[in-house]
PDB file of C-alpha atoms in Angstrom:
ATOM      1  CA  ASN A   1       0.121   0.077   0.038  1.00  0.00           C
ATOM      2  CA  ALA A   2       1.083   3.455  -1.061  1.00  0.00           C
ATOM      3  CA  GLY A   3      -0.830   5.033   1.989  1.00  0.00           C
ATOM      4  CA  VAL A   4      -1.666   8.548   1.724  1.00  0.00           C
ATOM      5  CA  THR A   5       0.175  10.346  -1.518  1.00  0.00           C
ATOM      6  CA  GLN A   6      -0.117  14.115  -2.110  1.00  0.00           C
ATOM      7  CA  THR A   7       1.016  16.142  -5.207  1.00  0.00           C
ATOM      8  CA  PRO A   8       3.013  18.369  -5.757  1.00  0.00           C
ATOM      9  CA  LYS A   9       5.627  18.416  -2.864  1.00  0.00           C
ATOM     10  CA  PHE A  10       6.366  21.996  -3.699  1.00  0.00           C
ATOM     11  CA  GLN A  11       4.524  24.821  -5.518  1.00  0.00           C
ATOM     12  CA  VAL A  12       5.079  28.545  -6.137  1.00  0.00           C
ATOM     13  CA  LEU A  13       2.123  30.472  -7.164  1.00  0.00           C
ATOM     14  CA  LYS A  14       1.768  34.035  -7.959  1.00  0.00           C
ATOM     15  CA  THR A  15      -1.348  36.133  -6.156  1.00  0.00           C
ATOM     16  CA  GLY A  16      -4.475  35.510  -7.962  1.00  0.00           C
ATOM     17  CA  GLN A  17      -3.509  32.068  -9.564  1.00  0.00           C
ATOM     18  CA  SER A  18      -5.724  28.854  -8.886  1.00  0.00           C
ATOM     19  CA  MET A  19      -4.346  25.580  -8.503  1.00  0.00           C
ATOM     20  CA  THR A  20      -5.446  21.849  -7.286  1.00  0.00           C
ATOM     21  CA  LEU A  21      -3.589  20.081  -4.584  1.00  0.00           C
ATOM     22  CA  GLN A  22      -3.948  16.479  -5.263  1.00  0.00           C
ATOM     23  CA  CYS A  23      -4.494  13.842  -2.326  1.00  0.00           C
ATOM     24  CA  ALA A  24      -4.990  10.016  -2.578  1.00  0.00           C
ATOM     25  CA  GLN A  25      -5.381   7.021  -0.423  1.00  0.00           C
ATOM     26  CA  ASP A  26      -5.271   3.393  -1.233  1.00  0.00           C
ATOM     27  CA  MET A  27      -6.557   2.106   2.213  1.00  0.00           C
ATOM     28  CA  ASN A  28     -10.361   2.443   1.575  1.00  0.00           C
ATOM     29  CA  HIS A  29     -10.736   4.916   4.362  1.00  0.00           C
ATOM     30  CA  GLU A  30     -14.027   6.801   4.721  1.00  0.00           C
ATOM     31  CA  TYR A  31     -12.452  10.067   6.539  1.00  0.00           C
ATOM     32  CA  MET A  32     -10.207  12.350   4.500  1.00  0.00           C
ATOM     33  CA  SER A  33      -9.143  15.867   5.996  1.00  0.00           C
ATOM     34  CA  TRP A  34      -6.989  18.742   4.752  1.00  0.00           C
ATOM     35  CA  TYR A  35      -4.892  20.636   7.277  1.00  0.00           C
ATOM     36  CA  ARG A  36      -2.412  23.453   7.111  1.00  0.00           C
ATOM     37  CA  GLN A  37       0.604  23.807   9.299  1.00  0.00           C
ATOM     38  CA  ASP A  38       2.135  27.165   9.648  1.00  0.00           C
ATOM     39  CA  PRO A  39       5.204  28.043  11.907  1.00  0.00           C
ATOM     40  CA  GLY A  40       4.183  28.527  15.821  1.00  0.00           C
ATOM     41  CA  MET A  41       0.833  26.965  15.204  1.00  0.00           C
ATOM     42  CA  GLY A  42      -0.749  23.761  15.485  1.00  0.00           C
ATOM     43  CA  LEU A  43      -2.291  21.914  12.477  1.00  0.00           C
ATOM     44  CA  ARG A  44      -5.622  23.587  11.442  1.00  0.00           C
ATOM     45  CA  LEU A  45      -8.396  21.994   9.880  1.00  0.00           C
ATOM     46  CA  ILE A  46      -9.499  23.384   6.319  1.00  0.00           C
ATOM     47  CA  HIS A  47     -12.096  20.759   5.096  1.00  0.00           C
ATOM     48  CA  TYR A  48     -12.985  17.162   5.574  1.00  0.00           C
ATOM     49  CA  SER A  49     -15.108  14.522   4.300  1.00  0.00           C
ATOM     50  CA  VAL A  50     -16.928  11.272   5.665  1.00  0.00           C
ATOM     51  CA  GLY A  51     -17.337   9.585   2.555  1.00  0.00           C
ATOM     52  CA  ALA A  52     -17.720  10.076  -1.136  1.00  0.00           C
ATOM     53  CA  GLY A  53     -20.394  13.111  -1.889  1.00  0.00           C
ATOM     54  CA  ILE A  54     -20.033  14.451   1.656  1.00  0.00           C
ATOM     55  CA  THR A  55     -17.702  17.328   2.698  1.00  0.00           C
ATOM     56  CA  ASP A  56     -17.701  19.773   5.643  1.00  0.00           C
ATOM     57  CA  GLN A  57     -15.819  23.025   6.530  1.00  0.00           C
ATOM     58  CA  GLY A  58     -13.211  23.107   9.308  1.00  0.00           C
ATOM     59  CA  GLU A  59     -11.773  25.844  11.287  1.00  0.00           C
ATOM     60  CA  VAL A  60     -10.236  27.816   8.272  1.00  0.00           C
ATOM     61  CA  PRO A  61     -12.220  27.083   5.000  1.00  0.00           C
ATOM     62  CA  ASN A  62     -12.113  30.470   3.467  1.00  0.00           C
ATOM     63  CA  GLY A  63     -10.348  30.668  -0.015  1.00  0.00           C
ATOM     64  CA  TYR A  64     -10.373  26.915  -0.316  1.00  0.00           C
ATOM     65  CA  ASN A  65     -12.900  24.312  -2.102  1.00  0.00           C
ATOM     66  CA  VAL A  66     -12.966  20.404  -1.966  1.00  0.00           C
ATOM     67  CA  SER A  67     -15.040  17.760  -3.688  1.00  0.00           C
ATOM     68  CA  ARG A  68     -15.117  13.956  -2.941  1.00  0.00           C
ATOM     69  CA  SER A  69     -16.318  12.240  -6.140  1.00  0.00           C
ATOM     70  CA  THR A  70     -14.266   8.884  -5.036  1.00  0.00           C
ATOM     71  CA  THR A  71     -13.495   6.989  -1.924  1.00  0.00           C
ATOM     72  CA  GLU A  72      -9.862   7.322  -2.936  1.00  0.00           C
ATOM     73  CA  ASP A  73      -9.255  11.084  -3.907  1.00  0.00           C
ATOM     74  CA  PHE A  74     -10.038  14.334  -2.191  1.00  0.00           C
ATOM     75  CA  PRO A  75      -8.373  17.302  -4.003  1.00  0.00           C
ATOM     76  CA  LEU A  76      -8.174  20.749  -2.585  1.00  0.00           C
ATOM     77  CA  ARG A  77      -8.611  23.761  -4.812  1.00  0.00           C
ATOM     78  CA  LEU A  78      -7.179  27.117  -4.110  1.00  0.00           C
ATOM     79  CA  LEU A  79      -9.493  29.555  -5.972  1.00  0.00           C
ATOM     80  CA  SER A  80      -7.515  32.787  -6.044  1.00  0.00           C
ATOM     81  CA  ALA A  81      -4.271  32.378  -4.297  1.00  0.00           C
ATOM     82  CA  ALA A  82      -2.984  34.703  -1.459  1.00  0.00           C
ATOM     83  CA  PRO A  83       0.083  35.142   0.319  1.00  0.00           C
ATOM     84  CA  SER A  84      -1.740  34.273   3.392  1.00  0.00           C
ATOM     85  CA  GLN A  85      -2.119  30.770   2.054  1.00  0.00           C
ATOM     86  CA  THR A  86       1.481  30.100   2.228  1.00  0.00           C
ATOM     87  CA  SER A  87       1.818  27.022   4.200  1.00  0.00           C
ATOM     88  CA  VAL A  88       2.467  23.488   4.507  1.00  0.00           C
ATOM     89  CA  TYR A  89      -0.572  21.409   3.443  1.00  0.00           C
ATOM     90  CA  PHE A  90      -1.288  18.140   4.690  1.00  0.00           C
ATOM     91  CA  CYS A  91      -3.880  15.424   3.804  1.00  0.00           C
ATOM     92  CA  ALA A  92      -5.113  12.919   6.231  1.00  0.00           C
ATOM     93  CA  SER A  93      -7.122   9.873   5.969  1.00  0.00           C
ATOM     94  CA  SER A  94      -8.709   7.316   8.537  1.00  0.00           C
ATOM     95  CA  TYR A  95     -11.473   4.657   8.932  1.00  0.00           C
ATOM     96  CA  PHE A  96     -14.701   5.631  10.547  1.00  0.00           C
ATOM     97  CA  ALA A  97     -15.506   3.214  13.478  1.00  0.00           C
ATOM     98  CA  SER A  98     -18.392   4.588  15.763  1.00  0.00           C
ATOM     99  CA  GLY A  99     -17.651   4.760  19.415  1.00  0.00           C
ATOM    100  CA  ARG A 100     -13.910   3.757  18.609  1.00  0.00           C
ATOM    101  CA  ALA A 101     -10.863   5.662  18.365  1.00  0.00           C
ATOM    102  CA  TYR A 102      -9.205   5.467  15.034  1.00  0.00           C
ATOM    103  CA  GLU A 103      -5.741   5.856  13.557  1.00  0.00           C
ATOM    104  CA  GLN A 104      -5.140   8.969  11.392  1.00  0.00           C
ATOM    105  CA  TYR A 105      -2.561   8.577   8.434  1.00  0.00           C
ATOM    106  CA  PHE A 106      -0.921  11.629   7.053  1.00  0.00           C
ATOM    107  CA  GLY A 107       0.383  12.424   3.762  1.00  0.00           C
ATOM    108  CA  PRO A 108       4.049  13.695   3.159  1.00  0.00           C
ATOM    109  CA  GLY A 109       2.722  17.434   2.883  1.00  0.00           C
ATOM    110  CA  THR A 110       2.747  20.040   0.123  1.00  0.00           C
ATOM    111  CA  ARG A 111       4.817  22.940   0.578  1.00  0.00           C
ATOM    112  CA  LEU A 112       3.310  26.100  -0.889  1.00  0.00           C
ATOM    113  CA  THR A 113       4.497  29.651  -1.564  1.00  0.00           C
ATOM    114  CA  VAL A 114       2.295  32.497  -2.734  1.00  0.00           C
ATOM    115  CA  THR A 115       4.249  35.627  -4.063  1.00  0.00           C
TER     116      THR A 115
ATOM    117  CA  LYS B   1     -12.766  27.483  24.270  1.00  0.00           C
ATOM    118  CA  ASN B   2     -11.295  24.063  23.585  1.00  0.00           C
ATOM    119  CA  GLN B   3      -7.572  24.197  23.745  1.00  0.00           C
ATOM    120  CA  VAL B   4      -4.429  21.791  23.902  1.00  0.00           C
ATOM    121  CA  GLU B   5      -1.568  23.382  25.460  1.00  0.00           C
ATOM    122  CA  GLN B   6       2.028  21.324  25.312  1.00  0.00           C
ATOM    123  CA  SER B   7       5.216  22.241  27.370  1.00  0.00           C
ATOM    124  CA  PRO B   8       7.990  22.544  26.957  1.00  0.00           C
ATOM    125  CA  GLN B   9       8.020  24.294  23.512  1.00  0.00           C
ATOM    126  CA  SER B  10      11.530  22.847  22.899  1.00  0.00           C
ATOM    127  CA  LEU B  11      13.849  20.623  24.633  1.00  0.00           C
ATOM    128  CA  ILE B  12      17.172  19.409  24.103  1.00  0.00           C
ATOM    129  CA  ILE B  13      18.526  16.184  25.676  1.00  0.00           C
ATOM    130  CA  LEU B  14      21.525  13.882  25.362  1.00  0.00           C
ATOM    131  CA  GLU B  15      21.237  10.716  23.580  1.00  0.00           C
ATOM    132  CA  GLY B  16      20.298   7.594  26.086  1.00  0.00           C
ATOM    133  CA  LYS B  17      18.465  10.052  28.575  1.00  0.00           C
ATOM    134  CA  ASN B  18      14.875   9.890  29.189  1.00  0.00           C
ATOM    135  CA  CYS B  19      12.490  12.756  29.045  1.00  0.00           C
ATOM    136  CA  THR B  20       8.984  13.528  29.447  1.00  0.00           C
ATOM    137  CA  LEU B  21       6.579  16.077  27.621  1.00  0.00           C
ATOM    138  CA  GLN B  22       3.287  17.524  28.899  1.00  0.00           C
ATOM    139  CA  CYS B  23      -0.042  18.097  27.270  1.00  0.00           C
ATOM    140  CA  ASN B  24      -2.831  19.774  29.149  1.00  0.00           C
ATOM    141  CA  TYR B  25      -6.391  20.340  27.710  1.00  0.00           C
ATOM    142  CA  THR B  26      -9.363  21.781  28.161  1.00  0.00           C
ATOM    143  CA  VAL B  27     -11.404  19.971  25.405  1.00  0.00           C
ATOM    144  CA  SER B  28     -14.845  18.970  26.620  1.00  0.00           C
ATOM    145  CA  PRO B  29     -16.668  16.502  26.245  1.00  0.00           C
ATOM    146  CA  PHE B  30     -13.544  14.252  25.641  1.00  0.00           C
ATOM    147  CA  SER B  31     -13.500  11.122  23.315  1.00  0.00           C
ATOM    148  CA  ASN B  32      -9.773  10.502  22.878  1.00  0.00           C
ATOM    149  CA  LEU B  33      -6.254  11.837  23.083  1.00  0.00           C
ATOM    150  CA  ARG B  34      -3.353  10.838  20.759  1.00  0.00           C
ATOM    151  CA  TRP B  35       0.184  11.614  20.520  1.00  0.00           C
ATOM    152  CA  TYR B  36       2.082  12.060  17.013  1.00  0.00           C
ATOM    153  CA  LYS B  37       5.690  12.251  16.061  1.00  0.00           C
ATOM    154  CA  GLN B  38       6.605  14.694  13.270  1.00  0.00           C
ATOM    155  CA  ASP B  39       9.800  14.493  11.455  1.00  0.00           C
ATOM    156  CA  THR B  40      11.213  17.584   9.894  1.00  0.00           C
ATOM    157  CA  GLY B  41       9.551  17.889   6.460  1.00  0.00           C
ATOM    158  CA  ARG B  42       7.335  14.844   6.865  1.00  0.00           C
ATOM    159  CA  GLY B  43       3.697  14.316   7.904  1.00  0.00           C
ATOM    160  CA  PRO B  44       2.846  13.416  11.461  1.00  0.00           C
ATOM    161  CA  VAL B  45       2.708   9.630  12.335  1.00  0.00           C
ATOM    162  CA  SER B  46       0.645   8.304  15.156  1.00  0.00           C
ATOM    163  CA  LEU B  47       2.241   6.800  18.259  1.00  0.00           C
ATOM    164  CA  THR B  48      -0.502   6.289  20.839  1.00  0.00           C
ATOM    165  CA  ILE B  49      -4.106   6.555  20.948  1.00  0.00           C
ATOM    166  CA  MET B  50      -6.130   6.603  24.457  1.00  0.00           C
ATOM    167  CA  THR B  51      -9.651   6.937  25.374  1.00  0.00           C
ATOM    168  CA  PHE B  52     -10.800   8.279  28.785  1.00  0.00           C
ATOM    169  CA  SER B  53     -10.978   4.864  30.232  1.00  0.00           C
ATOM    170  CA  GLU B  54      -7.343   4.076  29.564  1.00  0.00           C
ATOM    171  CA  ASN B  55      -4.633   5.723  31.527  1.00  0.00           C
ATOM    172  CA  THR B  56      -1.301   4.382  30.179  1.00  0.00           C
ATOM    173  CA  LYS B  57      -0.467   2.942  26.417  1.00  0.00           C
ATOM    174  CA  SER B  58       3.232   2.014  25.332  1.00  0.00           C
ATOM    175  CA  ASN B  59       4.566   1.988  21.958  1.00  0.00           C
ATOM    176  CA  GLY B  60       8.117   0.502  22.159  1.00  0.00           C
ATOM    177  CA  ARG B  61      10.119   3.209  23.916  1.00  0.00           C
ATOM    178  CA  TYR B  62       7.307   5.564  23.904  1.00  0.00           C
ATOM    179  CA  THR B  63       4.681   5.456  27.112  1.00  0.00           C
ATOM    180  CA  ALA B  64       1.847   7.762  27.139  1.00  0.00           C
ATOM    181  CA  THR B  65      -0.046   8.232  30.312  1.00  0.00           C
ATOM    182  CA  LEU B  66      -3.608   9.960  30.771  1.00  0.00           C
ATOM    183  CA  ASP B  67      -5.343  11.527  33.643  1.00  0.00           C
ATOM    184  CA  ALA B  68      -8.850  12.290  32.325  1.00  0.00           C
ATOM    185  CA  ASP B  69      -9.827  14.011  35.681  1.00  0.00           C
ATOM    186  CA  THR B  70      -7.230  16.751  35.605  1.00  0.00           C
ATOM    187  CA  LYS B  71      -7.059  16.743  31.874  1.00  0.00           C
ATOM    188  CA  GLN B  72      -3.490  16.041  31.527  1.00  0.00           C
ATOM    189  CA  SER B  73      -1.411  13.801  29.788  1.00  0.00           C
ATOM    190  CA  SER B  74       2.471  13.037  29.124  1.00  0.00           C
ATOM    191  CA  LEU B  75       4.645  11.128  26.643  1.00  0.00           C
ATOM    192  CA  HIS B  76       7.617   9.454  28.027  1.00  0.00           C
ATOM    193  CA  ILE B  77      10.451   8.532  26.154  1.00  0.00           C
ATOM    194  CA  THR B  78      12.991   6.106  27.517  1.00  0.00           C
ATOM    195  CA  ALA B  79      16.743   5.711  26.376  1.00  0.00           C
ATOM    196  CA  SER B  80      16.557   8.422  23.769  1.00  0.00           C
ATOM    197  CA  GLN B  81      18.235   7.922  20.237  1.00  0.00           C
ATOM    198  CA  LEU B  82      19.139  10.732  17.700  1.00  0.00           C
ATOM    199  CA  SER B  83      16.232   9.382  15.597  1.00  0.00           C
ATOM    200  CA  ASP B  84      13.762  10.586  18.273  1.00  0.00           C
ATOM    201  CA  SER B  85      14.603  14.139  17.264  1.00  0.00           C
ATOM    202  CA  ALA B  86      11.220  15.645  15.962  1.00  0.00           C
ATOM    203  CA  SER B  87       8.341  17.551  17.021  1.00  0.00           C
ATOM    204  CA  TYR B  88       5.797  15.678  19.180  1.00  0.00           C
ATOM    205  CA  ILE B  89       2.167  16.815  19.035  1.00  0.00           C
ATOM    206  CA  CYS B  90      -0.699  16.289  21.182  1.00  0.00           C
ATOM    207  CA  VAL B  91      -4.231  16.030  19.784  1.00  0.00           C
ATOM    208  CA  VAL B  92      -7.657  15.888  21.724  1.00  0.00           C
ATOM    209  CA  SER B  93     -10.855  14.565  20.117  1.00  0.00           C
ATOM    210  CA  GLY B  94     -13.901  16.318  20.981  1.00  0.00           C
ATOM    211  CA  TYR B  95     -17.545  14.684  21.322  1.00  0.00           C
ATOM    212  CA  GLY B  96     -18.189  11.769  19.049  1.00  0.00           C
ATOM    213  CA  GLY B  97     -14.443  11.493  18.101  1.00  0.00           C
ATOM    214  CA  SER B  98     -15.149  12.763  14.374  1.00  0.00           C
ATOM    215  CA  GLN B  99     -12.404  14.574  12.075  1.00  0.00           C
ATOM    216  CA  GLY B 100     -13.982  17.766  12.561  1.00  0.00           C
ATOM    217  CA  ASN B 101     -13.496  17.788  16.400  1.00  0.00           C
ATOM    218  CA  LEU B 102      -9.689  17.115  16.618  1.00  0.00           C
ATOM    219  CA  ILE B 103      -7.802  19.923  18.539  1.00  0.00           C
ATOM    220  CA  PHE B 104      -4.060  20.205  17.765  1.00  0.00           C
ATOM    221  CA  GLY B 105      -1.490  21.339  20.456  1.00  0.00           C
ATOM    222  CA  LYS B 106       1.460  23.397  18.757  1.00  0.00           C
ATOM    223  CA  GLY B 107       3.928  20.657  19.655  1.00  0.00           C
ATOM    224  CA  THR B 108       7.013  20.180  21.663  1.00  0.00           C
ATOM    225  CA  LYS B 109      10.493  20.021  19.362  1.00  0.00           C
ATOM    226  CA  LEU B 110      12.736  17.641  20.918  1.00  0.00           C
ATOM    227  CA  SER B 111      16.489  17.644  19.899  1.00  0.00           C
ATOM    228  CA  VAL B 112      18.615  14.690  20.890  1.00  0.00           C
ATOM    229  CA  LYS B 113      22.312  15.282  20.837  1.00  0.00           C
ATOM    230  CA  PRO B 114      25.076  12.927  20.784  1.00  0.00           C
TER     231      PRO B 114
END
């Protein structure tokens, strides 16, 4: 199993450009999430999904869109990049197990710089 | 407000020594608490997950403890190795344990020196 994969690893955008960060998992996990990690701050949830066709907003959703057409893929779209979106982005996935703690698997991250 | 506070922010120890990292939380209701290890430039990796009924859990040289009454947890690393140099993140899951209710601490950066 490849686990959780993310592409690209690095990206530089100009203000106003749009792009899609890709995330895929091969563990048949229902839950998938996107986080951003900034210096001196904990990981912050952007959007998450509990299954194909179902998404919800996290703590910092503004400026980002997601969709979940398949169990495997959960792309994150930046609509119009801003310097405040310079960050490291992590995708994560896990099983859904009602009443039980679940292990979360993270991808390697995408380092995005917006100039 | 639900918060997770970790201490110290950073720590330097010599190889072979033990250390303990602290996590205090105000998340309520509480579902579970987990510790992650994050190597520089990589994604976090799960070390332990504990529910409110568990007060200790081990993973090799890592032992986590949980006191749900005082809302405190600790991560003890025994006989440290150079490869233990990383950030350690405490994460508390609120009601229902769903992905939308995970509260992340800012992490403790551990450096193990030879």
